């Protein structure tokens, strides 16, 4: 077990994401469109998906790139 911990360290901090007002507004508009009937947890889940995608190398690193209409209705 100790070897597993040594070879797979957990990141100590998350990447920092800085958003412009315009990007934050785009995210909130999408959150409203996707989860307006949900509670706070549902809306936070949509925000979490967006922010995780921004931090991931598997997705574009811009808000416009992540908010692809094919990914969100």
XYZ file of N, CA and C in Angstrom:
219
model
N 0.808 -1.205 0.000
C 0.000 0.000 0.000
C 0.850 1.268 0.000
N 1.948 1.231 0.724
C 2.781 2.427 0.783
C 3.292 2.823 -0.599
N 3.630 1.821 -1.435
C 4.116 2.130 -2.777
C 3.050 2.835 -3.604
N 1.813 2.444 -3.434
C 0.733 3.080 -4.171
C 0.662 4.563 -3.831
N 0.790 4.883 -2.577
C 0.753 6.278 -2.163
C 1.956 7.048 -2.698
N 3.103 6.400 -2.768
C 4.299 7.070 -3.244
C 4.249 7.307 -4.748
N 3.652 6.393 -5.510
C 3.629 6.540 -6.963
C 2.425 7.334 -7.451
N 1.423 7.543 -6.595
C 0.218 8.270 -6.989
C -0.091 9.392 -6.006
N 0.790 10.383 -5.923
C 0.524 11.458 -4.960
C -0.683 12.286 -5.377
N -1.412 12.747 -4.401
C -2.554 13.617 -4.670
C -2.050 15.034 -4.891
N -2.663 15.746 -5.803
C -2.244 17.139 -5.989
C -2.513 17.947 -4.727
N -1.610 18.841 -4.422
C -1.752 19.631 -3.201
C -2.694 20.806 -3.385
N -2.829 21.280 -4.608
C -3.742 22.386 -4.847
C -4.345 22.250 -6.234
N -5.477 22.860 -6.402
C -6.138 22.853 -7.698
C -5.568 23.967 -8.567
N -5.648 23.769 -9.887
C -5.208 24.868 -10.752
C -6.099 26.090 -10.542
N -5.507 27.240 -10.606
C -6.259 28.473 -10.402
C -6.877 28.910 -11.724
N -8.162 29.215 -11.692
C -8.862 29.685 -12.878
C -9.332 31.104 -12.623
N -8.948 32.006 -13.502
C -9.392 33.385 -13.410
C -10.410 33.620 -14.512
N -11.566 34.142 -14.132
C -12.635 34.391 -15.101
C -12.882 35.881 -15.239
N -13.144 36.293 -16.466
C -13.579 37.667 -16.672
C -15.054 37.751 -16.280
N -15.542 38.955 -16.116
C -16.962 39.134 -15.825
C -17.809 38.523 -16.938
N -17.381 38.720 -18.178
C -18.130 38.197 -19.325
C -18.181 36.674 -19.308
N -17.046 36.032 -18.975
C -17.024 34.569 -18.901
C -17.906 34.060 -17.763
N -17.830 34.723 -16.608
C -18.676 34.325 -15.480
C -20.151 34.481 -15.836
N -20.483 35.529 -16.566
C -21.863 35.749 -16.994
C -22.315 34.639 -17.949
N -21.449 34.245 -18.876
C -21.777 33.147 -19.798
C -22.031 31.855 -19.029
N -21.183 31.585 -18.046
C -21.355 30.377 -17.242
C -22.684 30.417 -16.501
N -22.987 31.539 -15.880
C -24.237 31.640 -15.117
C -25.468 31.544 -16.010
N -25.384 32.066 -17.217
C -26.514 31.930 -18.156
C -26.715 30.469 -18.529
N -25.614 29.751 -18.739
C -25.724 28.331 -19.063
C -26.245 27.545 -17.864
N -25.757 27.872 -16.668
C -26.240 27.197 -15.453
C -27.743 27.391 -15.328
N -28.224 28.596 -15.565
C -29.657 28.869 -15.478
C -30.429 28.058 -16.527
N -29.901 28.004 -17.740
C -30.573 27.269 -18.809
C -30.589 25.763 -18.538
N -29.527 25.239 -17.984
C -29.413 23.801 -17.747
C -30.117 23.351 -16.473
N -30.106 24.177 -15.431
C -30.544 23.693 -14.126
C -31.481 24.648 -13.402
N -32.247 25.445 -14.121
C -33.103 26.419 -13.444
C -34.166 25.759 -12.572
N -34.568 24.537 -12.898
C -35.557 23.837 -12.083
C -34.951 23.074 -10.923
N -33.640 23.083 -10.838
C -32.936 22.364 -9.770
C -32.697 23.291 -8.590
N -32.300 22.711 -7.507
C -31.919 23.506 -6.340
C -30.487 23.978 -6.472
N -29.973 24.505 -5.393
C -28.607 25.022 -5.380
C -27.609 23.907 -5.717
N -27.831 22.715 -5.197
C -26.900 21.616 -5.468
C -26.840 21.287 -6.956
N -27.974 21.285 -7.627
C -28.004 20.999 -9.055
C -27.282 22.065 -9.860
N -27.500 23.319 -9.497
C -26.817 24.414 -10.195
C -25.310 24.368 -9.920
N -24.937 24.055 -8.689
C -23.510 23.935 -8.365
C -22.874 22.762 -9.105
N -23.633 21.708 -9.330
C -23.103 20.564 -10.076
C -22.764 20.973 -11.510
N -23.629 21.758 -12.140
C -23.355 22.234 -13.502
C -22.128 23.137 -13.490
N -22.034 24.031 -12.510
C -20.837 24.888 -12.402
C -19.589 24.027 -12.240
N -19.693 23.000 -11.424
C -18.553 22.112 -11.189
C -18.087 21.430 -12.462
N -19.035 20.976 -13.280
C -18.679 20.352 -14.559
C -17.909 21.343 -15.420
N -18.403 22.551 -15.507
C -17.757 23.569 -16.348
C -16.347 23.869 -15.835
N -16.211 24.108 -14.540
C -14.893 24.451 -13.982
C -13.925 23.281 -14.078
N -14.424 22.051 -13.883
C -13.552 20.886 -14.039
C -13.068 20.747 -15.470
N -13.936 21.033 -16.425
C -13.529 20.968 -17.830
C -12.503 22.041 -18.148
N -12.648 23.215 -17.584
C -11.651 24.274 -17.799
C -10.286 23.862 -17.262
N -10.278 23.112 -16.167
C -9.019 22.697 -15.545
C -8.422 21.457 -16.211
N -9.199 20.756 -17.020
C -8.752 19.507 -17.633
C -8.048 19.759 -18.966
N -7.054 18.951 -19.238
C -6.363 19.050 -20.528
C -7.157 18.351 -21.638
N -8.228 17.653 -21.293
C -9.053 16.949 -22.291
C -10.066 17.869 -22.963
N -10.223 19.076 -22.454
C -11.200 20.027 -22.981
C -10.488 21.333 -23.314
N -11.128 22.185 -24.117
C -10.517 23.498 -24.400
C -10.278 24.277 -23.104
N -9.360 25.215 -23.147
C -9.030 25.979 -21.942
C -9.681 27.356 -21.922
N -10.730 27.534 -22.735
C -11.479 28.791 -22.711
C -12.939 28.488 -22.373
N -13.607 29.463 -21.801
C -15.017 29.283 -21.455
C -15.832 29.034 -22.725
N -15.580 29.804 -23.771
C -16.319 29.598 -25.026
C -16.096 28.191 -25.571
N -14.879 27.678 -25.453
C -14.586 26.333 -25.931
C -15.277 25.258 -25.122
N -15.374 25.473 -23.817
C -16.013 24.491 -22.938
C -17.532 24.538 -23.075
N -18.083 25.710 -23.322
C -19.539 25.842 -23.426
C -20.032 25.501 -24.827
N -19.580 24.394 -25.318
C -19.953 23.903 -26.645
C -21.434 23.511 -26.653
N -22.204 24.033 -27.588
C -23.636 23.700 -27.640
C -23.912 22.202 -27.781
N -22.965 21.453 -28.314
C -23.138 20.005 -28.433
C -23.079 19.317 -27.062
N -22.399 19.935 -26.129
C -22.235 19.363 -24.788
C -23.362 19.763 -23.837
N -23.906 20.952 -24.054
C -24.965 21.459 -23.189
C -26.152 21.808 -24.081
N -27.357 21.543 -23.586
C -28.565 21.825 -24.380
C -28.961 23.278 -24.300
